């Protein structure tokens, strides 16, 4: 299977060149693709092969710097030897980590290249940061403990002359702590990272946003922590840890640290001392950094967003300014179910503004890109483009202002919530991101109309109430107190009892502003009343059916009488005795007259009595069946044919 050529890396390095690497049947190749002519890719002459540490099974992370590839991967076919390496370029400058002790079963999740040489007062070198989760070394616990870590290497590192030959001399790492301040729960597994340079002209403003989860949580939970580059540099420039073999554990290093400081990049000061590259560093410095890659001081941060029941897969952050020029951070988070969460982080407060389901079925979001105000969201089979702001969802001035969305403002001219841009005039747009005060900006809003709700006793009812914004805190005024109510994020749920009727009002408060969002009058109808109503409707249906069939029977009888008379008249010859109106001959013998006047004969006066006996039935049959307890009630005819005529009457 692996004897084919599997593409493991593909990325644009500029507007005209694509960099691609493939397994090439255990002989990895990397190429530049220079042009795309129609459907044909033109491959340049630049080609690396053979000595590239691209494992055919897994490539976890690749960073391209000026055409040079830095990779975090594994180099054996079992996937048990992880390395961070400079993979391409000058063969004399290929370099990697010490595989035995520097990394412990890592899962790489992200990397960042920081140009720390720009405007550096000490002539520092550019650096590459790698983020991963690894197994904590020498921890006494019933299972392997995973820890989130960040490692750093210098771009100009060439390795040592003898010690650490073709190995990093600047590799240092430290732990990342992400803890819930209220519960002290530690989120020890980092799954994704995003790098945001707040000020594009200053690398010191770099912030890393990470998605974390807990190794021990039974249910899905995601936490977001952020780390400033300054704090990471401070930890990597701090005290070291050392491994004590006698106690088999890592402890703080308390002895003298050799000079130049181990793990440092070559700076102006070191060049003045005669160290122009890492190849010239003393063996004692290289031996120390080989044995002490772990720093003692972790980078501690508290979570600013925790989402239970959700597994975030991707994160993207951008810095925006509101109409007043104040800076805010917009976070876009993708889930494993294809949902997109947009949150705002302002003044140490974070809230999710919206939750959008992007796909018809559950698909994990695997990529997030922001380009010219639009989000491009990728799943394994689909790509979705959507604006980063959704101001249209705020329907009133109060909702638009209370949302405190830095991307939205209330347009007084169009009476709509629209996109706000930095520098726009307050004369046309209203916005208050920090306070969300509506009284001074919006005219009093009309309250919602009262909705009447009728519900049968014993049934569950849900009264909707959608908060104007995610900052709102909503409460209900209701006729009964107690724990029979279930408060939902979008309404109130309860069982309708006979005493639950009355007024229900949903009021939402935000920044001291109280707003009536929904109002209901609930009428609880008892089951006996419903049964009576159904019984009445059923009886009406029964009577209608009875009258229908009675009319049908009467019509059939009348037709029979008319036909019988016509038959009798047609059998009478000329000169015969005169007949009475009833069609019988007065000169007939009494016996014949008696035989004609049977109870079943239409001409017999007893026929009326027989019909009177049958008037309460359908065609002389009882059988109307109505079950008033059925829901919905049904009416059916039973035990009686649709029409019946006695044979004796023919």
PDB file of C-alpha atoms in Angstrom, residues 177-415:
ATOM      1  CA  UNK A 177      -1.022  25.224  32.235  1.00  0.00           C
ATOM      2  CA  UNK A 178      -4.702  25.798  31.408  1.00  0.00           C
ATOM      3  CA  UNK A 179      -6.835  25.754  34.548  1.00  0.00           C
ATOM      4  CA  UNK A 180     -10.410  26.666  35.426  1.00  0.00           C
ATOM      5  CA  UNK A 181     -10.111  29.318  38.172  1.00  0.00           C
ATOM      6  CA  UNK A 182     -13.448  28.427  39.789  1.00  0.00           C
ATOM      7  CA  UNK A 183     -13.131  24.626  39.961  1.00  0.00           C
ATOM      8  CA  UNK A 184      -9.333  24.308  39.628  1.00  0.00           C
ATOM      9  CA  UNK A 185      -9.878  21.648  36.963  1.00  0.00           C
ATOM     10  CA  UNK A 186      -6.747  21.225  34.866  1.00  0.00           C
ATOM     11  CA  UNK A 187      -7.136  20.937  31.111  1.00  0.00           C
ATOM     12  CA  UNK A 188      -3.925  19.134  30.291  1.00  0.00           C
ATOM     13  CA  UNK A 189      -4.346  18.179  26.618  1.00  0.00           C
ATOM     14  CA  UNK A 190      -3.889  20.780  23.888  1.00  0.00           C
ATOM     15  CA  UNK A 191      -5.622  19.906  20.617  1.00  0.00           C
ATOM     16  CA  UNK A 192      -5.285  23.047  18.477  1.00  0.00           C
ATOM     17  CA  UNK A 193      -3.464  26.386  18.481  1.00  0.00           C
ATOM     18  CA  UNK A 194      -3.813  29.652  16.590  1.00  0.00           C
ATOM     19  CA  UNK A 195      -1.248  32.447  16.399  1.00  0.00           C
ATOM     20  CA  UNK A 196      -2.439  36.050  16.412  1.00  0.00           C
ATOM     21  CA  UNK A 197      -0.088  38.999  16.035  1.00  0.00           C
ATOM     22  CA  UNK A 198      -2.241  41.805  17.392  1.00  0.00           C
ATOM     23  CA  UNK A 199       0.035  44.524  16.028  1.00  0.00           C
ATOM     24  CA  UNK A 200       1.329  43.424  12.600  1.00  0.00           C
ATOM     25  CA  UNK A 201       4.399  45.622  13.017  1.00  0.00           C
ATOM     26  CA  UNK A 202       5.430  44.249  16.431  1.00  0.00           C
ATOM     27  CA  UNK A 203       6.155  40.559  16.990  1.00  0.00           C
ATOM     28  CA  UNK A 204       6.043  41.177  20.749  1.00  0.00           C
ATOM     29  CA  UNK A 205       2.244  41.473  20.510  1.00  0.00           C
ATOM     30  CA  UNK A 206       1.927  37.812  19.503  1.00  0.00           C
ATOM     31  CA  UNK A 207      -0.677  35.777  21.390  1.00  0.00           C
ATOM     32  CA  UNK A 208      -1.261  32.034  21.090  1.00  0.00           C
ATOM     33  CA  UNK A 209      -4.841  30.786  21.500  1.00  0.00           C
ATOM     34  CA  UNK A 210      -5.184  27.096  22.335  1.00  0.00           C
ATOM     35  CA  UNK A 211      -8.024  24.589  22.537  1.00  0.00           C
ATOM     36  CA  UNK A 212      -7.673  22.313  25.542  1.00  0.00           C
ATOM     37  CA  UNK A 213      -9.483  19.328  26.955  1.00  0.00           C
ATOM     38  CA  UNK A 214      -9.048  17.174  30.028  1.00  0.00           C
ATOM     39  CA  UNK A 215      -7.572  13.718  30.070  1.00  0.00           C
ATOM     40  CA  UNK A 216      -9.890  12.671  32.890  1.00  0.00           C
ATOM     41  CA  UNK A 217     -13.218  14.242  31.947  1.00  0.00           C
ATOM     42  CA  UNK A 218     -15.844  11.634  31.050  1.00  0.00           C
ATOM     43  CA  UNK A 219     -18.013  14.006  29.028  1.00  0.00           C
ATOM     44  CA  UNK A 220     -16.921  16.223  26.176  1.00  0.00           C
ATOM     45  CA  UNK A 221     -15.602  19.592  27.274  1.00  0.00           C
ATOM     46  CA  UNK A 222     -13.443  22.221  25.609  1.00  0.00           C
ATOM     47  CA  UNK A 223     -11.547  25.077  27.202  1.00  0.00           C
ATOM     48  CA  UNK A 224      -9.816  28.066  25.632  1.00  0.00           C
ATOM     49  CA  UNK A 225      -6.623  29.559  27.058  1.00  0.00           C
ATOM     50  CA  UNK A 226      -4.329  32.201  25.608  1.00  0.00           C
ATOM     51  CA  UNK A 227      -0.599  32.713  26.125  1.00  0.00           C
ATOM     52  CA  UNK A 228       1.405  35.782  25.307  1.00  0.00           C
ATOM     53  CA  UNK A 229       4.766  35.392  23.626  1.00  0.00           C
ATOM     54  CA  UNK A 230       6.316  37.489  26.388  1.00  0.00           C
ATOM     55  CA  UNK A 231       5.240  34.973  29.054  1.00  0.00           C
ATOM     56  CA  UNK A 232       6.611  32.043  27.051  1.00  0.00           C
ATOM     57  CA  UNK A 233       9.956  33.798  26.531  1.00  0.00           C
ATOM     58  CA  UNK A 234      10.100  34.585  30.240  1.00  0.00           C
ATOM     59  CA  UNK A 235       9.559  30.914  31.129  1.00  0.00           C
ATOM     60  CA  UNK A 236      12.173  29.688  28.626  1.00  0.00           C
ATOM     61  CA  UNK A 237      14.668  32.195  29.998  1.00  0.00           C
ATOM     62  CA  UNK A 238      13.973  31.038  33.563  1.00  0.00           C
ATOM     63  CA  UNK A 239      15.371  28.240  35.744  1.00  0.00           C
ATOM     64  CA  UNK A 240      16.010  24.721  34.449  1.00  0.00           C
ATOM     65  CA  UNK A 241      14.922  21.311  35.653  1.00  0.00           C
ATOM     66  CA  UNK A 242      17.275  18.382  36.059  1.00  0.00           C
ATOM     67  CA  UNK A 243      16.696  14.659  36.191  1.00  0.00           C
ATOM     68  CA  UNK A 244      17.754  13.028  39.474  1.00  0.00           C
ATOM     69  CA  UNK A 245      18.519   9.392  38.817  1.00  0.00           C
ATOM     70  CA  UNK A 246      18.654   8.492  42.502  1.00  0.00           C
ATOM     71  CA  UNK A 247      14.989   9.457  42.974  1.00  0.00           C
ATOM     72  CA  UNK A 248      13.973   8.956  39.344  1.00  0.00           C
ATOM     73  CA  UNK A 249      12.270  12.337  38.955  1.00  0.00           C
ATOM     74  CA  UNK A 250      12.739  15.839  37.568  1.00  0.00           C
ATOM     75  CA  UNK A 251      13.570  18.529  40.119  1.00  0.00           C
ATOM     76  CA  UNK A 252      14.550  22.221  39.910  1.00  0.00           C
ATOM     77  CA  UNK A 253      18.200  22.750  38.983  1.00  0.00           C
ATOM     78  CA  UNK A 254      20.002  24.671  41.694  1.00  0.00           C
ATOM     79  CA  UNK A 255      23.668  24.583  40.658  1.00  0.00           C
ATOM     80  CA  UNK A 256      25.654  26.996  38.511  1.00  0.00           C
ATOM     81  CA  UNK A 257      24.519  27.448  34.915  1.00  0.00           C
ATOM     82  CA  UNK A 258      27.406  27.514  32.409  1.00  0.00           C
ATOM     83  CA  UNK A 259      28.066  30.497  30.175  1.00  0.00           C
ATOM     84  CA  UNK A 260      26.984  31.344  27.498  1.00  0.00           C
ATOM     85  CA  UNK A 261      23.467  30.499  28.682  1.00  0.00           C
ATOM     86  CA  UNK A 262      22.478  27.073  27.269  1.00  0.00           C
ATOM     87  CA  UNK A 263      19.691  27.173  24.701  1.00  0.00           C
ATOM     88  CA  UNK A 264      20.280  30.778  23.674  1.00  0.00           C
ATOM     89  CA  UNK A 265      20.416  31.930  20.082  1.00  0.00           C
ATOM     90  CA  UNK A 266      23.540  33.608  18.778  1.00  0.00           C
ATOM     91  CA  UNK A 267      23.156  37.297  19.633  1.00  0.00           C
ATOM     92  CA  UNK A 268      25.299  40.387  19.120  1.00  0.00           C
ATOM     93  CA  UNK A 269      26.846  39.942  22.561  1.00  0.00           C
ATOM     94  CA  UNK A 270      27.872  36.352  21.811  1.00  0.00           C
ATOM     95  CA  UNK A 271      29.357  37.368  18.490  1.00  0.00           C
ATOM     96  CA  UNK A 272      31.477  39.924  20.297  1.00  0.00           C
ATOM     97  CA  UNK A 273      32.689  37.100  22.558  1.00  0.00           C
ATOM     98  CA  UNK A 274      33.737  35.089  19.487  1.00  0.00           C
ATOM     99  CA  UNK A 275      30.749  32.756  19.137  1.00  0.00           C
ATOM    100  CA  UNK A 276      29.570  33.375  15.587  1.00  0.00           C
ATOM    101  CA  UNK A 277      27.543  30.146  15.339  1.00  0.00           C
ATOM    102  CA  UNK A 278      26.406  27.240  17.479  1.00  0.00           C
ATOM    103  CA  UNK A 279      29.299  25.194  16.084  1.00  0.00           C
ATOM    104  CA  UNK A 280      31.650  27.254  18.249  1.00  0.00           C
ATOM    105  CA  UNK A 281      29.835  26.825  21.571  1.00  0.00           C
ATOM    106  CA  UNK A 282      31.759  25.077  24.396  1.00  0.00           C
ATOM    107  CA  UNK A 283      31.075  21.399  25.087  1.00  0.00           C
ATOM    108  CA  UNK A 284      29.956  22.145  28.657  1.00  0.00           C
ATOM    109  CA  UNK A 285      27.188  24.369  27.304  1.00  0.00           C
ATOM    110  CA  UNK A 286      26.114  21.761  24.765  1.00  0.00           C
ATOM    111  CA  UNK A 287      26.224  18.955  27.328  1.00  0.00           C
ATOM    112  CA  UNK A 288      24.096  21.000  29.708  1.00  0.00           C
ATOM    113  CA  UNK A 289      21.395  21.780  27.135  1.00  0.00           C
ATOM    114  CA  UNK A 290      21.368  18.134  26.049  1.00  0.00           C
ATOM    115  CA  UNK A 291      20.655  16.999  29.608  1.00  0.00           C
ATOM    116  CA  UNK A 292      18.370  19.894  30.632  1.00  0.00           C
ATOM    117  CA  UNK A 293      15.807  20.517  27.873  1.00  0.00           C
ATOM    118  CA  UNK A 294      12.952  21.079  30.341  1.00  0.00           C
ATOM    119  CA  UNK A 295      12.351  24.388  32.097  1.00  0.00           C
ATOM    120  CA  UNK A 296      11.158  24.580  35.689  1.00  0.00           C
ATOM    121  CA  UNK A 297       8.649  27.426  35.304  1.00  0.00           C
ATOM    122  CA  UNK A 298       5.457  26.589  33.397  1.00  0.00           C
ATOM    123  CA  UNK A 299       3.361  29.164  31.600  1.00  0.00           C
ATOM    124  CA  UNK A 300       0.253  29.524  33.757  1.00  0.00           C
ATOM    125  CA  UNK A 301      -3.008  30.815  32.366  1.00  0.00           C
ATOM    126  CA  UNK A 302      -6.644  30.636  33.368  1.00  0.00           C
ATOM    127  CA  UNK A 303      -9.416  29.576  31.058  1.00  0.00           C
ATOM    128  CA  UNK A 304     -11.567  32.382  29.687  1.00  0.00           C
ATOM    129  CA  UNK A 305     -14.056  30.112  27.915  1.00  0.00           C
ATOM    130  CA  UNK A 306     -15.303  26.633  28.853  1.00  0.00           C
ATOM    131  CA  UNK A 307     -17.938  24.826  26.795  1.00  0.00           C
ATOM    132  CA  UNK A 308     -19.460  21.645  28.198  1.00  0.00           C
ATOM    133  CA  UNK A 309     -20.777  18.986  25.845  1.00  0.00           C
ATOM    134  CA  UNK A 310     -18.775  20.407  22.949  1.00  0.00           C
ATOM    135  CA  UNK A 311     -15.540  19.353  21.300  1.00  0.00           C
ATOM    136  CA  UNK A 312     -13.859  22.188  19.461  1.00  0.00           C
ATOM    137  CA  UNK A 313     -11.668  21.155  16.550  1.00  0.00           C
ATOM    138  CA  UNK A 314     -10.454  24.483  15.102  1.00  0.00           C
ATOM    139  CA  UNK A 315      -9.936  28.008  16.378  1.00  0.00           C
ATOM    140  CA  UNK A 316      -9.360  31.308  14.643  1.00  0.00           C
ATOM    141  CA  UNK A 317      -8.891  34.718  16.250  1.00  0.00           C
ATOM    142  CA  UNK A 318      -8.826  38.227  14.870  1.00  0.00           C
ATOM    143  CA  UNK A 319      -8.474  41.626  16.444  1.00  0.00           C
ATOM    144  CA  UNK A 320     -11.089  44.279  15.614  1.00  0.00           C
ATOM    145  CA  UNK A 321     -11.806  47.809  16.772  1.00  0.00           C
ATOM    146  CA  UNK A 322     -15.198  49.251  17.535  1.00  0.00           C
ATOM    147  CA  UNK A 323     -16.421  52.697  16.457  1.00  0.00           C
ATOM    148  CA  UNK A 324     -14.605  54.309  19.378  1.00  0.00           C
ATOM    149  CA  UNK A 325     -11.304  52.664  18.417  1.00  0.00           C
ATOM    150  CA  UNK A 326     -11.154  50.217  21.327  1.00  0.00           C
ATOM    151  CA  UNK A 327      -9.670  46.800  20.547  1.00  0.00           C
ATOM    152  CA  UNK A 328     -11.583  43.518  20.905  1.00  0.00           C
ATOM    153  CA  UNK A 329     -10.826  39.901  20.032  1.00  0.00           C
ATOM    154  CA  UNK A 330     -13.251  37.900  17.914  1.00  0.00           C
ATOM    155  CA  UNK A 331     -12.932  34.126  18.290  1.00  0.00           C
ATOM    156  CA  UNK A 332     -14.331  31.711  15.713  1.00  0.00           C
ATOM    157  CA  UNK A 333     -14.560  28.108  16.909  1.00  0.00           C
ATOM    158  CA  UNK A 334     -15.442  25.009  14.887  1.00  0.00           C
ATOM    159  CA  UNK A 335     -16.853  21.845  16.440  1.00  0.00           C
ATOM    160  CA  UNK A 336     -16.728  18.172  15.559  1.00  0.00           C
ATOM    161  CA  UNK A 337     -20.454  18.337  14.697  1.00  0.00           C
ATOM    162  CA  UNK A 338     -20.099  21.077  12.071  1.00  0.00           C
ATOM    163  CA  UNK A 339     -21.220  23.978  14.249  1.00  0.00           C
ATOM    164  CA  UNK A 340     -19.537  27.377  14.160  1.00  0.00           C
ATOM    165  CA  UNK A 341     -19.370  29.434  17.359  1.00  0.00           C
ATOM    166  CA  UNK A 342     -18.513  33.125  17.223  1.00  0.00           C
ATOM    167  CA  UNK A 343     -17.397  34.685  20.494  1.00  0.00           C
ATOM    168  CA  UNK A 344     -16.085  38.061  21.616  1.00  0.00           C
ATOM    169  CA  UNK A 345     -13.420  38.546  24.278  1.00  0.00           C
ATOM    170  CA  UNK A 346     -13.489  42.022  25.821  1.00  0.00           C
ATOM    171  CA  UNK A 347     -12.339  43.316  29.193  1.00  0.00           C
ATOM    172  CA  UNK A 348     -11.585  39.816  30.531  1.00  0.00           C
ATOM    173  CA  UNK A 349     -15.115  38.727  29.628  1.00  0.00           C
ATOM    174  CA  UNK A 350     -15.936  36.194  26.928  1.00  0.00           C
ATOM    175  CA  UNK A 351     -19.344  35.311  25.557  1.00  0.00           C
ATOM    176  CA  UNK A 352     -20.521  33.261  22.584  1.00  0.00           C
ATOM    177  CA  UNK A 353     -22.519  35.521  20.292  1.00  0.00           C
ATOM    178  CA  UNK A 354     -23.944  32.875  17.986  1.00  0.00           C
ATOM    179  CA  UNK A 355     -24.020  29.187  17.144  1.00  0.00           C
ATOM    180  CA  UNK A 356     -24.467  28.329  13.461  1.00  0.00           C
ATOM    181  CA  UNK A 357     -24.977  24.820  12.055  1.00  0.00           C
ATOM    182  CA  UNK A 358     -23.234  24.813   8.686  1.00  0.00           C
ATOM    183  CA  UNK A 359     -23.966  21.356   7.309  1.00  0.00           C
ATOM    184  CA  UNK A 360     -27.028  19.164   6.957  1.00  0.00           C
ATOM    185  CA  UNK A 361     -25.288  16.265   8.685  1.00  0.00           C
ATOM    186  CA  UNK A 362     -22.591  16.159  11.363  1.00  0.00           C
ATOM    187  CA  UNK A 363     -19.173  16.878   9.862  1.00  0.00           C
ATOM    188  CA  UNK A 364     -16.063  17.950  11.777  1.00  0.00           C
ATOM    189  CA  UNK A 365     -14.713  21.360  10.895  1.00  0.00           C
ATOM    190  CA  UNK A 366     -11.117  20.835   9.799  1.00  0.00           C
ATOM    191  CA  UNK A 367     -10.097  24.266   8.553  1.00  0.00           C
ATOM    192  CA  UNK A 368     -10.880  27.905   9.243  1.00  0.00           C
ATOM    193  CA  UNK A 369      -9.604  30.797   7.159  1.00  0.00           C
ATOM    194  CA  UNK A 370     -10.462  34.492   7.294  1.00  0.00           C
ATOM    195  CA  UNK A 371     -10.086  36.426   4.053  1.00  0.00           C
ATOM    196  CA  UNK A 372     -11.393  39.919   3.288  1.00  0.00           C
ATOM    197  CA  UNK A 373     -14.119  39.791   5.904  1.00  0.00           C
ATOM    198  CA  UNK A 374     -15.357  36.320   4.996  1.00  0.00           C
ATOM    199  CA  UNK A 375     -14.878  33.021   6.785  1.00  0.00           C
ATOM    200  CA  UNK A 376     -14.007  29.950   4.758  1.00  0.00           C
ATOM    201  CA  UNK A 377     -14.914  26.811   6.677  1.00  0.00           C
ATOM    202  CA  UNK A 378     -13.787  23.396   5.491  1.00  0.00           C
ATOM    203  CA  UNK A 379     -15.014  19.921   6.393  1.00  0.00           C
ATOM    204  CA  UNK A 380     -13.914  16.592   4.870  1.00  0.00           C
ATOM    205  CA  UNK A 381     -16.392  17.045   1.989  1.00  0.00           C
ATOM    206  CA  UNK A 382     -17.591  20.670   1.937  1.00  0.00           C
ATOM    207  CA  UNK A 383     -16.388  24.269   2.021  1.00  0.00           C
ATOM    208  CA  UNK A 384     -18.654  27.070   3.245  1.00  0.00           C
ATOM    209  CA  UNK A 385     -18.179  30.812   2.807  1.00  0.00           C
ATOM    210  CA  UNK A 386     -19.961  33.195   5.161  1.00  0.00           C
ATOM    211  CA  UNK A 387     -19.445  36.709   6.561  1.00  0.00           C
ATOM    212  CA  UNK A 388     -17.734  37.018   9.896  1.00  0.00           C
ATOM    213  CA  UNK A 389     -20.579  39.193  11.213  1.00  0.00           C
ATOM    214  CA  UNK A 390     -24.317  38.461  11.269  1.00  0.00           C
ATOM    215  CA  UNK A 391     -25.796  41.776  12.319  1.00  0.00           C
ATOM    216  CA  UNK A 392     -29.152  41.065  10.662  1.00  0.00           C
ATOM    217  CA  UNK A 393     -30.103  38.672  13.481  1.00  0.00           C
ATOM    218  CA  UNK A 394     -30.552  41.630  15.864  1.00  0.00           C
ATOM    219  CA  UNK A 395     -34.046  42.924  15.089  1.00  0.00           C
ATOM    220  CA  UNK A 396     -34.348  46.001  17.300  1.00  0.00           C
ATOM    221  CA  UNK A 397     -32.116  48.806  18.485  1.00  0.00           C
ATOM    222  CA  UNK A 398     -32.113  47.347  21.990  1.00  0.00           C
ATOM    223  CA  UNK A 399     -31.018  43.920  20.769  1.00  0.00           C
ATOM    224  CA  UNK A 400     -28.293  45.400  18.550  1.00  0.00           C
ATOM    225  CA  UNK A 401     -26.812  47.518  21.348  1.00  0.00           C
ATOM    226  CA  UNK A 402     -27.214  44.899  24.083  1.00  0.00           C
ATOM    227  CA  UNK A 403     -25.407  42.282  21.975  1.00  0.00           C
ATOM    228  CA  UNK A 404     -22.199  44.318  22.414  1.00  0.00           C
ATOM    229  CA  UNK A 405     -20.957  42.952  19.118  1.00  0.00           C
ATOM    230  CA  UNK A 406     -18.020  45.139  18.013  1.00  0.00           C
ATOM    231  CA  UNK A 407     -18.788  44.322  14.376  1.00  0.00           C
ATOM    232  CA  UNK A 408     -22.383  45.609  14.525  1.00  0.00           C
ATOM    233  CA  UNK A 409     -24.117  48.937  15.081  1.00  0.00           C
ATOM    234  CA  UNK A 410     -27.665  50.292  14.854  1.00  0.00           C
ATOM    235  CA  UNK A 411     -28.224  52.411  11.756  1.00  0.00           C
ATOM    236  CA  UNK A 412     -30.747  55.107  12.648  1.00  0.00           C
ATOM    237  CA  UNK A 413     -31.349  55.971   8.992  1.00  0.00           C
ATOM    238  CA  UNK A 414     -32.382  52.483   7.869  1.00  0.00           C
ATOM    239  CA  UNK A 415     -33.568  51.305  11.320  1.00  0.00           C
TER     240      UNK A 415
END
